[in-house]
Amino acid sequence: MTTRTLTILILVSASGCRRAPAPVPVATAFGVAIVDASGELPVANVGALIDRPLIAQVNDADGNGIAGALVEFSASGGAQLSPVSGLTGTDGQIATKVQLGGTSGRYPIVATTHDKTGKPLHVAFTAIALDYQQTLGRELSEKHCARCHDARSTAERVSNLDNLSAQPHAFSDGATLNEIGPANLVAIVGHGGVAVGKSPEMPPYSPTLSAVEIDALAAYIRAVADPPYSPRGLVDANRTKPPPNRSDAGN
Amino acid sequence: MQANDRPPSLKRIAEKTTREWIYAWIRNPQSHAATATMPNFELSEDDARDISAFIVSQSTQPREASHQPPPADTAVQQGSDLYRESYCASCHAMQNAAGVAVGGDLGPELTRVGSKVKPEWLSEWPRNPAGYLPNTAMPHFRFTEKDIAQLTSFPGSKTDPDLLANIHLTPPAPAQIVHGKTLVNERGCAACHEIEGIAHPDNFAPDLSTVGSLPLARVLFAPGIPHSLPDYLAAKIRQPRAFGIAMKMPRNTFTVSQVDALVTALLAQTTRAQTLPAALRIAAPAPSTYQPAGRAGKLMNDLHCLSCHTINGRGDDMAPDLSWEGSAVQRTWLVDFLTNPNTLRPALIRRMPRFNLTNDEASTLADYIAAVYQTPAFDRGEIGPAQLTLADASRGRSLYYGKYACNSCHILDPDRDKGYIGPTLTQVGLRLNAAWIFHWLKNAQALRPGTLELNWNMNDDDARAITAFLMQQKAARK
């Protein structure tokens, strides 16, 4: 028994030693720009390892990727990256996997490289962690909404977006969807486009989906908006009101 | 990967494939098919040699090979056409030039099947799949001899010269076969496969019913793994051999989210969960043992309808649930469809194959479906032509294109409509019963829970008007 415990202790301490951070490699080339090459926003539920990696690309003056440039990734808010640094491959790209932290929201991630003079170049990424309600909303969206609201087609699911005369907005289209207030967003989903004077091509989901499910969908839509959705708080609401008329005060 | 994947019996494997292929497969199943669900046992060359020797020796032996010349290119082309016409791709995938598997996952991937199966086996297989593999999901197609020769030439041509290029096995020594048998016992092959001379091992792997309560003090962590139970379980699933090369557990090919899901399920297997009162448990629905009756039932078994359709709780979900199909469709249409299935949903890649049924077989099936598979919710004849007026139909048209915008998802007039999601409605008046359409419009979710069609909660007047309009749609098949 004692021998076994001792063995475990030795193994544990040995493994502890091996977890020292990997040495940062030395750059063999320098670019003039660093860009985001990963495409869509990475979205997953809290704490999850995101399937699709983030990809940064270091370019030369002609906009072609260059190999051997050192890229360092940094994340905040509890997100873990693997690897945190490395040299770009022959296509000028380097990928890192993101493990989201334990709270929902947006995780800023920055990739940094240096040009020949040592000046740092940055590109910013955002990874989105969905809470339970938003994850439910995403599942509902995949089943009921994505066929029309997502322009991308796969062999399994061909997009219906181009068949509609009212062009549905992608849920990441924050510029448009952020302008729709919370009550109207729920009304559009539940009672259809006609409820707010829009096209009947958006059907009413109210008896099909419960109020809880519609709220979850709305929460998901807000979570993935780009630019991010910020609800109008008290301060914003007051700002849009006309200033109080002093002469009326006291009457 | 599907939960009902049943690894095949190996009692007749030597009739189907060569020892060289078995060797390549057990060393790395993914080298043959990207979609292979068999895990990688990380066998050494010698172990794979001996296991393949034993597997072949325990099997029934093939008849003499016929050594036919390989089929001409034109035959392969015709076979490829027949493969597509028969919608084999609804169940079987093949990798395209970019290495992406295209097709269904119900049957095995066929990208390199020509390097796997023997030509004699391949030409025998479609004649009666259940004859070789009694629990197969593959339907018994009614192919003619000419069809079979043509059809099998196409998958037969899908070979990969690299797969077996460097495998040169000499006839096995008896000691190697004995060693192979020992390995097959040690690795637990018979826990999944039926193997002649090897009993199914009971409780082969450690019991996991309380693994979620495993004290960390009892866990031996491999180097580099954070010391927590979730990390330990994930590492065991991803890289079992990191815990010691003598470990028996094979390495599965799981995605990140599949590993997450498995870890979550395992963490729920706690001692506390075992003490929960039975009343708090939500049991999975009991598996249905539904069996259609009579001559039609025998036909449905032969055609393996339940490999894709669900009826009364039994079956799979690739194709629509048929429990109430008799209330939905008209018998004439059904006979026509069974004889020559056409495409109802434009964007769907998985389609009902043509089984080449005789008229008699199609009528037997249609009669049974029409008589037995009816919903108790309404009488399919309750709305007759007399109750649907022309005025209704004309109002229905404006509701269809206006208030309800059905054309967003359905094509009714191929010249102007473009919706991809629902079935085409060009001849829905010949296909569906009026009462089904009426109740479908009122609440489709009640008739087929989970269908993509909304619960429109439509009032009777609107539903009757649209029903009248749809029952007018009887365009001739083009």
XYZ file of C-alpha atoms in Angstrom:
729
model
C 0.000 0.000 0.000
C 2.720 2.456 1.007
C 4.816 1.560 -1.994
C 1.875 2.195 -4.256
C 1.102 5.584 -2.720
C 4.737 6.489 -3.075
C 4.701 5.502 -6.744
C 1.676 7.679 -7.339
C 3.352 10.604 -5.577
C 6.450 10.224 -7.706
C 4.395 10.039 -10.873
C 2.359 13.071 -9.879
C 5.428 15.177 -9.183
C 7.080 13.973 -12.376
C 4.055 14.958 -14.384
C 4.038 18.323 -12.639
C 7.532 19.003 -13.934
C 6.555 18.237 -17.500
C 3.913 20.917 -17.526
C 6.443 23.747 -17.746
C 5.534 26.144 -20.612
C 6.958 25.223 -23.994
C 9.786 27.504 -25.129
C 8.787 30.249 -27.566
C 10.270 29.500 -31.005
C 12.485 31.977 -32.774
C 11.068 33.809 -35.774
C 12.803 33.150 -39.083
C 10.800 35.704 -41.065
C 8.897 38.931 -40.482
C 5.701 40.149 -42.105
C 4.174 43.576 -42.509
C 0.596 42.712 -41.569
C -1.367 40.121 -39.614
C -4.970 39.251 -40.515
C -7.832 37.045 -39.334
C -8.128 34.045 -41.678
C -10.604 31.969 -39.697
C -13.807 33.200 -41.316
C -16.865 33.070 -39.096
C -17.074 33.979 -35.420
C -16.215 31.001 -33.200
C -19.243 30.161 -31.058
C -19.632 27.371 -28.483
C -21.156 26.810 -25.072
C -19.298 27.894 -21.957
C -16.208 25.925 -21.059
C -16.173 24.086 -24.373
C -13.222 23.516 -26.625
C -14.237 25.124 -29.934
C -14.085 22.652 -32.814
C -12.910 25.178 -35.394
C -9.531 26.766 -34.671
C -8.749 30.467 -34.851
C -6.409 31.157 -37.755
C -4.088 34.147 -38.032
C -2.168 34.854 -41.199
C 1.009 36.918 -41.469
C 1.403 38.657 -44.818
C 4.248 40.271 -46.693
C 3.979 43.593 -48.499
C 2.177 41.937 -51.450
C -0.477 40.423 -49.204
C 0.893 36.888 -49.539
C 1.312 34.707 -46.466
C 4.893 34.189 -45.311
C 6.274 31.193 -43.463
C 8.322 31.284 -40.286
C 6.862 34.414 -38.676
C 6.357 34.176 -34.914
C 2.768 34.689 -33.770
C 1.787 34.887 -30.120
C -1.834 34.540 -29.052
C -3.191 35.947 -25.849
C -6.643 35.563 -24.367
C -8.335 37.114 -21.375
C -11.310 36.244 -19.232
C -10.260 32.655 -18.583
C -10.106 31.341 -22.146
C -7.257 28.902 -22.792
C -5.369 28.738 -26.070
C -3.366 25.887 -27.502
C -0.758 26.606 -28.737
C -0.121 30.106 -27.382
C 2.664 30.795 -29.854
C 4.251 29.338 -32.934
C 5.692 29.957 -36.354
C 3.481 30.345 -39.399
C 3.364 27.485 -41.898
C 4.109 27.655 -45.601
C 0.735 29.326 -46.245
C 1.587 32.036 -43.708
C -1.071 30.747 -41.334
C -1.072 29.494 -37.777
C -4.049 28.012 -35.974
C -4.839 27.875 -32.291
C -7.617 26.014 -30.504
C -9.728 27.938 -28.021
C -11.120 26.522 -24.806
C -13.704 28.968 -23.521
C -13.864 30.028 -19.888
C -16.638 29.292 -17.440
C -18.763 32.389 -17.960
C -20.841 33.285 -20.988
C -20.053 36.287 -23.136
C -17.321 37.469 -25.448
C -13.693 36.513 -25.064
C -11.263 38.890 -26.744
C -8.241 37.135 -28.211
C -5.291 38.940 -29.735
C -2.667 37.567 -32.069
C 0.583 39.493 -32.180
C 3.570 39.353 -34.522
C 6.433 41.749 -35.017
C 7.696 43.373 -38.172
C 11.381 43.674 -39.107
C 11.894 46.738 -36.922
C 10.384 45.025 -33.893
C 7.126 46.989 -34.039
C 4.223 44.812 -32.798
C 1.335 44.085 -35.176
C -1.988 42.921 -33.755
C -5.185 41.327 -34.970
C -8.167 40.918 -32.661
C -10.530 37.929 -32.576
C -13.653 37.361 -30.570
C -14.839 33.994 -29.323
C -18.378 33.754 -28.025
C -19.376 31.520 -25.102
C -23.079 30.713 -24.933
C -24.895 30.148 -21.663
C -27.566 27.471 -21.231
C -30.420 29.569 -22.599
C -28.405 30.735 -25.595
C -27.305 27.165 -26.340
C -30.938 26.072 -26.364
C -31.601 28.999 -28.703
C -28.820 27.865 -30.993
C -30.255 24.346 -31.216
C -33.694 25.748 -32.049
C -32.136 28.067 -34.606
C -30.361 25.157 -36.317
C -33.667 23.342 -36.693
C -36.151 26.112 -37.431
C -34.321 29.257 -38.542
C -30.996 28.488 -40.220
C -32.537 27.130 -43.430
C -33.655 30.643 -44.336
C -31.462 32.914 -42.197
C -28.139 31.263 -43.043
C -27.003 31.823 -46.624
C -24.521 28.946 -46.510
C -25.571 25.628 -48.004
C -24.294 22.192 -47.165
C -25.201 18.950 -48.892
C -27.370 18.084 -45.886
C -29.072 21.448 -45.676
C -29.507 23.609 -48.735
C -30.126 27.255 -47.928
C -33.548 28.607 -48.827
C -32.464 32.232 -48.437
C -32.177 33.025 -52.133
C -35.700 31.748 -52.760
C -37.310 34.452 -50.647
C -38.212 37.940 -51.814
C -37.744 39.403 -48.331
C -34.090 38.670 -47.665
C -33.744 37.238 -44.142
C -30.959 38.672 -42.002
C -28.165 36.469 -40.714
C -28.331 36.312 -36.921
C -24.829 37.744 -36.780
C -26.066 40.857 -38.625
C -26.017 43.027 -35.512
C -26.180 46.262 -37.504
C -29.801 45.416 -38.406
C -30.993 43.119 -35.654
C -29.659 45.246 -32.776
C -32.066 47.984 -33.898
C -35.042 45.706 -33.199
C -36.096 46.126 -29.577
C -36.596 43.136 -27.249
C -40.411 43.196 -27.478
C -40.380 43.442 -31.268
C -37.851 40.639 -31.630
C -40.036 38.284 -29.613
C -43.096 39.496 -31.572
C -41.473 38.793 -34.952
C -40.526 35.262 -33.948
C -43.814 34.507 -32.234
C -46.291 36.252 -34.507
C -44.406 36.472 -37.779
C -43.129 39.337 -39.900
C -46.630 40.800 -40.327
C -46.789 41.512 -36.577
C -44.331 44.369 -37.088
C -45.240 45.309 -40.656
C -42.681 43.044 -42.314
C -43.041 40.218 -44.821
C -45.370 37.249 -44.184
C -42.531 35.073 -45.484
C -41.360 35.141 -41.875
C -43.967 32.798 -40.351
C -45.369 32.905 -36.802
C -43.622 30.388 -34.567
C -45.794 31.049 -31.549
C -47.777 27.822 -31.150
C -44.905 25.706 -32.489
C -42.332 27.094 -30.071
C -43.156 27.883 -26.439
C -42.552 31.337 -24.915
C -39.477 29.912 -23.165
C -38.105 28.667 -26.473
C -38.741 31.987 -28.222
C -36.945 33.813 -25.408
C -34.047 31.387 -25.821
C -33.916 32.122 -29.555
C -33.897 35.853 -28.877
C -31.097 35.395 -26.333
C -29.070 33.458 -28.917
C -29.644 36.119 -31.585
C -28.394 38.801 -29.184
C -25.410 36.689 -28.155
C -24.012 36.252 -31.664
C -24.715 39.799 -32.934
C -21.787 41.476 -34.624
C -21.335 44.319 -33.683
C -22.318 43.235 -30.179
C -25.780 43.979 -28.872
C -25.956 46.318 -25.908
C -29.416 46.698 -24.447
C -30.633 50.225 -24.021
C -30.271 50.781 -20.288
C -31.737 53.576 -18.212
C -28.948 55.951 -19.190
C -29.497 55.483 -22.913
C -33.262 55.714 -22.537
C -32.986 59.011 -20.681
C -30.581 60.362 -23.253
C -33.106 59.968 -26.058
C -35.807 61.846 -24.122
C -36.091 65.618 -24.698
C -34.585 67.619 -21.823
C -37.164 68.477 -19.145
C -38.764 71.877 -19.593
C -37.675 74.008 -16.661
C -40.674 76.327 -16.821
C -42.979 73.336 -16.236
C -41.131 72.368 -13.059
C -43.191 72.809 -9.972
C -46.534 72.993 -11.821
C -21.956 6.896 -35.941
C -25.279 5.490 -34.967
C -26.164 3.882 -31.679
C -27.623 0.889 -33.473
C -24.458 0.106 -35.406
C -24.055 -3.630 -35.174
C -20.560 -4.899 -35.876
C -20.795 -7.713 -38.412
C -20.446 -11.390 -37.638
C -17.039 -12.741 -38.688
C -18.136 -16.354 -39.118
C -18.133 -16.030 -42.924
C -15.630 -13.198 -43.333
C -13.250 -15.202 -45.540
C -15.970 -15.451 -48.180
C -16.138 -11.684 -48.279
C -12.599 -10.387 -48.049
C -8.935 -11.322 -47.990
C -6.578 -11.826 -45.086
C -4.502 -8.907 -46.385
C -7.466 -6.569 -46.118
C -8.284 -7.773 -42.587
C -4.666 -7.112 -41.665
C -4.796 -3.544 -43.011
C -8.187 -2.924 -41.427
C -7.352 -4.046 -37.899
C -4.105 -2.094 -37.930
C -5.942 1.118 -38.863
C -9.671 1.011 -39.712
C -9.630 4.664 -40.780
C -7.156 3.936 -43.573
C -9.908 2.029 -45.353
C -12.826 4.329 -44.546
C -12.793 7.742 -42.917
C -16.176 6.951 -41.386
C -15.130 3.631 -39.825
C -16.479 3.299 -36.297
C -14.210 0.424 -35.262
C -11.597 1.754 -32.844
C -7.872 1.467 -33.396
C -6.285 -1.280 -31.259
C -2.773 -0.099 -32.157
C -1.661 -3.616 -33.010
C 1.900 -4.458 -33.899
C 2.615 -6.010 -37.312
C 3.077 -9.458 -35.770
C -0.106 -9.258 -33.725
C -2.106 -8.115 -36.759
C -0.589 -10.943 -38.810
C -1.614 -13.550 -36.222
C -5.085 -12.137 -35.593
C -5.822 -12.005 -39.328
C -4.618 -15.610 -39.619
C -6.975 -16.731 -36.861
C -9.950 -14.713 -38.155
C -9.591 -16.295 -41.596
C -9.057 -19.785 -40.160
C -12.236 -19.711 -38.040
C -14.396 -18.573 -40.978
C -16.237 -20.663 -43.536
C -14.058 -20.799 -46.636
C -15.016 -19.287 -49.991
C -15.872 -21.272 -53.053
C -13.249 -21.423 -55.774
C -12.623 -17.960 -57.239
C -13.987 -17.660 -60.758
C -11.215 -15.390 -62.128
C -13.482 -13.420 -64.395
C -11.859 -10.648 -66.418
C -12.441 -7.191 -64.915
C -15.518 -5.473 -66.365
C -15.092 -3.052 -69.259
C -15.142 0.694 -68.650
C -18.547 0.994 -70.287
C -19.982 -1.532 -67.825
C -18.531 0.457 -64.926
C -20.129 3.614 -66.342
C -23.496 1.883 -66.623
C -23.019 0.552 -63.113
C -22.326 4.064 -61.885
C -25.580 5.240 -63.497
C -27.521 2.408 -61.902
C -25.845 3.147 -58.542
C -27.171 6.688 -58.752
C -30.600 5.701 -60.088
C -30.977 3.247 -57.219
C -30.071 5.982 -54.702
C -27.387 3.811 -53.108
C -25.892 7.108 -51.879
C -28.864 7.554 -49.538
C -27.124 5.046 -47.264
C -23.572 4.602 -48.590
C -20.940 7.323 -48.801
C -17.965 7.618 -51.127
C -15.183 10.148 -50.818
C -15.008 12.679 -53.613
C -11.794 14.041 -55.115
C -11.411 16.417 -52.163
C -11.606 13.536 -49.689
C -15.042 14.517 -48.387
C -17.374 11.582 -47.801
C -20.596 12.227 -49.752
C -23.641 10.121 -49.006
C -25.473 8.533 -46.111
C -24.021 6.786 -43.075
C -26.500 3.944 -42.703
C -24.396 1.520 -44.728
C -20.613 1.254 -44.843
C -18.522 3.778 -46.778
C -17.660 2.378 -50.215
C -14.697 4.564 -51.221
C -12.258 1.615 -51.369
C -14.672 -1.280 -51.336
C -13.136 -2.784 -54.492
C -9.956 -3.384 -52.514
C -11.946 -5.032 -49.762
C -14.513 -7.465 -51.073
C -13.989 -10.411 -53.372
C -15.747 -10.088 -56.768
C -17.655 -13.378 -56.209
C -18.976 -12.112 -52.885
C -19.895 -8.717 -54.323
C -22.011 -10.179 -57.109
C -23.757 -12.470 -54.627
C -24.484 -9.797 -51.987
C -27.319 -7.733 -53.578
C -29.216 -10.924 -54.465
C -30.018 -11.530 -50.825
C -28.173 -9.418 -48.242
C -29.852 -11.125 -45.292
C -28.561 -14.458 -46.569
C -25.006 -13.422 -45.747
C -25.725 -11.087 -42.812
C -29.057 -11.864 -41.111
C -29.191 -8.576 -39.155
C -28.300 -6.321 -42.099
C -30.142 -3.038 -42.676
C -29.740 -3.389 -46.438
C -32.967 -3.894 -48.416
C -33.424 -6.754 -50.802
C -33.607 -4.933 -54.132
C -35.382 -6.750 -56.953
C -32.518 -6.512 -59.427
C -32.264 -8.618 -62.568
C -29.076 -10.622 -63.183
C -28.046 -8.041 -65.779
C -28.600 -5.213 -63.279
C -26.497 -6.955 -60.650
C -23.599 -7.521 -63.028
C -23.738 -3.853 -64.064
C -24.318 -2.404 -60.621
C -21.595 -4.330 -58.798
C -19.006 -3.410 -61.414
C -19.106 0.166 -60.123
C -18.258 -0.330 -56.421
C -15.958 -3.143 -57.579
C -13.980 -0.537 -59.518
C -13.488 1.631 -56.418
C -10.077 0.321 -55.446
C -7.123 1.907 -53.728
C -3.859 0.362 -54.988
C -1.961 1.850 -52.026
C -4.113 0.203 -49.366
C -2.709 -3.318 -49.674
C 0.458 -2.543 -51.670
C 2.959 -3.250 -48.908
C 1.194 -6.154 -47.259
C 2.732 -9.514 -48.072
C 1.524 -12.262 -45.787
C 2.838 -15.805 -46.021
C 0.518 -18.714 -45.168
C 0.304 -18.808 -41.381
C 2.064 -21.361 -39.182
C -0.267 -23.194 -36.749
C 1.456 -21.448 -33.846
C 0.545 -18.075 -35.330
C -3.122 -19.042 -35.539
C -3.033 -20.168 -31.901
C -1.372 -16.892 -30.925
C -4.018 -15.020 -32.938
C -6.760 -16.774 -30.988
C -5.115 -15.760 -27.707
C -4.970 -12.149 -28.875
C -8.603 -12.202 -30.004
C -9.553 -13.376 -26.520
C -7.328 -10.802 -24.820
C -8.551 -7.883 -26.891
C -12.197 -8.786 -26.465
C -12.981 -8.892 -30.195
C -15.958 -11.157 -29.475
C -17.515 -8.491 -27.244
C -18.701 -6.882 -30.509
C -18.196 -9.465 -33.282
C -19.515 -12.988 -33.589
C -16.460 -15.242 -34.001
C -16.556 -19.016 -34.398
C -14.981 -20.738 -31.395
C -14.844 -17.635 -29.193
C -17.528 -17.064 -26.576
C -18.955 -13.592 -26.009
C -16.984 -12.318 -22.994
C -19.162 -11.040 -20.167
C -18.087 -7.965 -18.190
C -15.012 -7.680 -20.361
C -14.204 -4.057 -19.528
C -14.252 -2.459 -16.047
C -17.651 -1.504 -14.687
C -18.312 2.226 -15.131
C -21.568 2.471 -13.203
C -19.979 4.631 -10.467
C -17.043 6.110 -12.366
C -18.283 9.636 -11.652
C -17.554 9.021 -7.952
C -14.064 7.696 -8.509
C -11.857 9.240 -5.772
C -8.959 11.141 -7.294
C -6.601 9.353 -4.909
C -7.318 6.147 -6.789
C -6.632 7.649 -10.195
C -3.278 7.125 -11.813
C -2.798 10.167 -14.020
C -0.713 9.944 -17.151
C 1.919 12.661 -17.454
C 0.680 16.014 -18.663
C -2.957 15.633 -17.669
C -4.537 18.147 -15.285
C -5.470 16.337 -12.081
C -9.242 16.365 -12.306
C -11.733 13.618 -13.048
C -13.138 15.205 -16.252
C -9.628 15.649 -17.654
C -8.757 12.078 -16.712
C -11.831 10.660 -18.425
C -11.293 12.788 -21.535
C -7.664 11.645 -21.723
C -8.685 7.990 -21.311
C -11.085 8.365 -24.224
C -8.727 10.334 -26.466
C -5.450 8.524 -25.839
C -5.937 5.344 -23.803
C -2.391 4.198 -24.528
C -0.958 7.292 -22.822
C -1.732 5.408 -19.605
C 0.521 2.507 -20.508
C 1.209 0.579 -23.670
C -0.172 -2.623 -22.162
C -3.655 -1.086 -21.838
C -6.288 -3.032 -23.732
C -8.652 -0.157 -24.393
C -8.601 0.849 -28.064
C -8.502 4.380 -29.384
C -11.738 5.686 -30.869
C -12.019 8.476 -33.402
C -14.222 11.009 -31.661
C -14.727 14.703 -32.294
C -14.162 17.199 -29.507
C -17.866 17.521 -28.829
C -18.354 13.742 -28.802
C -15.630 13.395 -26.158
C -17.302 16.184 -24.157
C -20.640 14.410 -24.352
C -19.143 11.072 -23.279
C -17.319 12.659 -20.335
C -20.523 14.375 -19.228
C -22.420 11.104 -19.364
C -19.700 9.270 -17.428
C -19.517 11.966 -14.734
C -23.231 11.412 -14.156
C -22.565 7.757 -13.240
C -22.108 8.383 -9.517
C -22.798 6.430 -6.356
C -25.313 9.119 -5.429
C -27.138 8.723 -8.725
C -27.549 5.041 -7.907
C -29.357 5.877 -4.678
C -31.856 8.224 -6.314
C -35.435 7.046 -5.897
C -36.748 5.228 -8.936
C -39.585 7.751 -9.178
C -37.105 10.501 -10.082
C -35.551 8.604 -12.947
C -36.640 9.256 -16.483
C -36.298 5.958 -18.258
C -35.609 5.770 -21.964
C -38.678 4.635 -23.879
C -38.847 0.874 -24.042
C -37.713 -0.364 -27.450
C -40.687 -1.162 -29.627
C -41.058 -4.686 -30.914
C -43.614 -3.672 -33.526
C -43.862 -6.108 -36.418
C -46.145 -5.483 -39.401
C -48.385 -8.454 -40.080
C -49.032 -10.877 -42.867
C -47.791 -10.843 -46.425
C -47.174 -7.078 -46.289
C -45.188 -7.519 -43.089
C -43.018 -10.135 -44.738
C -42.438 -7.796 -47.682
C -41.588 -4.906 -45.374
C -39.014 -7.074 -43.594
C -37.509 -8.079 -46.910
C -37.318 -4.447 -48.068
C -36.128 -3.302 -44.616
C -38.555 -0.373 -44.578
C -37.728 0.103 -40.891
C -34.054 0.752 -41.678
C -35.186 4.267 -42.672
C -38.835 4.734 -41.668
C -40.326 4.534 -38.187
C -43.664 2.799 -37.716
C -45.354 2.618 -34.319
C -42.181 3.519 -32.481
C -39.879 1.056 -34.240
C -37.434 2.004 -36.959
C -35.016 4.744 -37.896
C -35.460 8.424 -38.618
C -33.904 8.961 -42.036
C -37.308 8.943 -43.741
C -40.782 10.078 -42.606
C -42.679 8.255 -39.857
C -45.289 6.083 -41.568
C -47.465 5.314 -38.542
C -50.322 7.379 -39.993
C -49.402 7.264 -43.668
C -52.715 5.613 -44.534
C -54.578 8.720 -43.353
C -52.248 10.989 -45.297
C -51.914 9.616 -48.815
C -54.202 8.325 -51.536
C -53.841 4.657 -52.425
C -53.421 5.220 -56.166
C -50.561 7.610 -55.576
C -48.967 5.218 -53.114
C -48.916 2.306 -55.577
C -47.400 4.624 -58.153
C -44.787 5.893 -55.701
C -43.783 2.443 -54.494
C -43.360 1.269 -58.070
C -41.342 4.291 -59.101
C -40.481 6.691 -56.267
C -40.143 10.292 -57.397
C -38.657 13.258 -55.620
C -40.921 15.094 -53.235
C -38.387 17.382 -51.599
C -36.139 19.228 -54.069
C -33.165 19.896 -51.770
C -32.973 16.456 -50.201
C -30.017 14.282 -51.137
C -31.271 11.135 -49.423
C -34.108 9.609 -51.336
C -36.251 6.548 -51.388
C -34.643 3.959 -53.660
C -36.497 2.124 -56.379
C -36.870 -1.480 -55.304
C -38.216 -2.677 -58.686
C -41.361 -4.004 -57.024
C -43.907 -5.917 -59.066
C -47.399 -4.403 -59.304
C -48.634 -7.145 -57.021
C -46.037 -6.323 -54.350
C -46.734 -2.584 -54.565
C -50.496 -3.200 -54.249
C -50.023 -5.466 -51.242
C -47.980 -2.788 -49.467
C -50.336 0.045 -50.437
C -53.403 -1.906 -49.287
C -51.819 -2.666 -45.939
C -50.587 0.909 -45.382
C -53.934 2.410 -46.392
C -55.924 0.040 -44.179
C -53.723 -0.168 -41.088
C -51.676 3.006 -40.684
C -54.474 5.433 -39.820
C -54.652 8.094 -37.143
C -57.476 7.807 -34.619
C -57.719 11.630 -34.648
C -59.953 11.894 -37.728
C -61.535 9.932 -40.544
C -59.539 10.348 -43.741
C -62.763 10.530 -45.786
C -64.415 13.210 -43.643
C -63.840 15.963 -46.205
C -65.140 15.011 -49.641
C -65.014 16.952 -52.917
C -68.529 18.265 -52.296
C -67.409 20.182 -49.242
C -64.688 22.078 -51.098
C -66.137 24.808 -53.303
C -64.525 26.793 -56.080
C -65.004 29.951 -54.029
C -63.064 28.301 -51.211
C -60.280 27.387 -53.611
C -59.948 30.878 -54.968
C -59.767 32.324 -51.444
C -57.299 29.575 -50.608
C -55.053 30.727 -53.403
C -54.770 34.226 -52.007
C -54.199 32.870 -48.504
C -51.528 30.501 -49.859
C -49.552 33.252 -51.570
C -50.510 36.080 -49.210
C -51.335 35.674 -45.553
C -49.478 32.388 -45.019
C -46.774 32.757 -47.707
C -46.630 28.961 -48.153
C -44.517 29.589 -51.264
C -41.566 30.463 -49.012
C -40.998 26.770 -48.479
C -43.125 24.866 -51.040
C -43.115 24.806 -54.832
C -46.639 24.662 -56.234
C -46.138 26.333 -59.593
C -42.661 25.380 -60.865
C -42.592 28.472 -63.081
C -42.872 30.987 -60.251
C -42.273 29.302 -56.869
C -38.836 28.559 -55.488
C -39.140 27.245 -51.915
C -36.761 24.416 -51.080
C -37.795 23.289 -47.630
C -41.123 21.488 -47.861
C -42.274 18.907 -50.417
C -43.350 20.136 -53.842
C -47.117 20.528 -54.106
C -47.562 20.468 -57.893
C -49.719 17.347 -57.692
C -50.612 17.314 -54.038
C -54.301 16.879 -55.004
C -53.419 13.435 -56.296
C -51.164 12.590 -53.368
C -52.842 13.592 -50.103
C -56.316 13.166 -48.626
C -58.232 16.423 -48.105
C -58.868 15.640 -44.432
C -55.108 15.162 -43.840
C -54.292 18.528 -45.446
C -57.016 20.213 -43.378
C -55.767 18.821 -40.071
C -52.134 19.312 -41.096
C -52.790 23.021 -41.667
C -54.527 23.304 -38.310
C -51.734 21.629 -36.351
C -49.083 19.616 -38.162
C -47.126 19.098 -34.936
C -49.993 17.034 -33.536
C -49.918 14.705 -36.553
C -46.146 14.381 -36.823
C -44.370 15.753 -33.742
C -41.133 17.522 -34.583
C -41.923 18.056 -38.269
C -40.489 21.243 -39.770
C -44.005 22.392 -40.688
C -45.257 24.896 -38.123
C -48.252 24.472 -35.932
C -50.169 27.174 -37.808
C -53.061 27.020 -35.363
C -55.180 27.924 -38.415
C -58.898 28.649 -38.150
C -61.320 26.224 -39.855
C -62.296 28.646 -42.636
C -58.733 29.369 -43.721
C -57.738 25.709 -43.446
C -60.731 24.627 -45.550
C -59.975 27.289 -48.187
C -56.323 26.285 -48.541
C -57.315 22.612 -48.559
C -59.720 23.321 -51.444
C -56.976 25.150 -53.328
C -54.398 22.389 -52.763
C -56.811 19.627 -53.781
C -57.032 21.353 -57.188
C -53.310 20.775 -57.765
C -53.205 17.772 -60.039
C -50.514 18.669 -62.548
C -49.482 15.730 -64.709
C -46.143 14.228 -63.773
C -43.478 15.624 -66.065
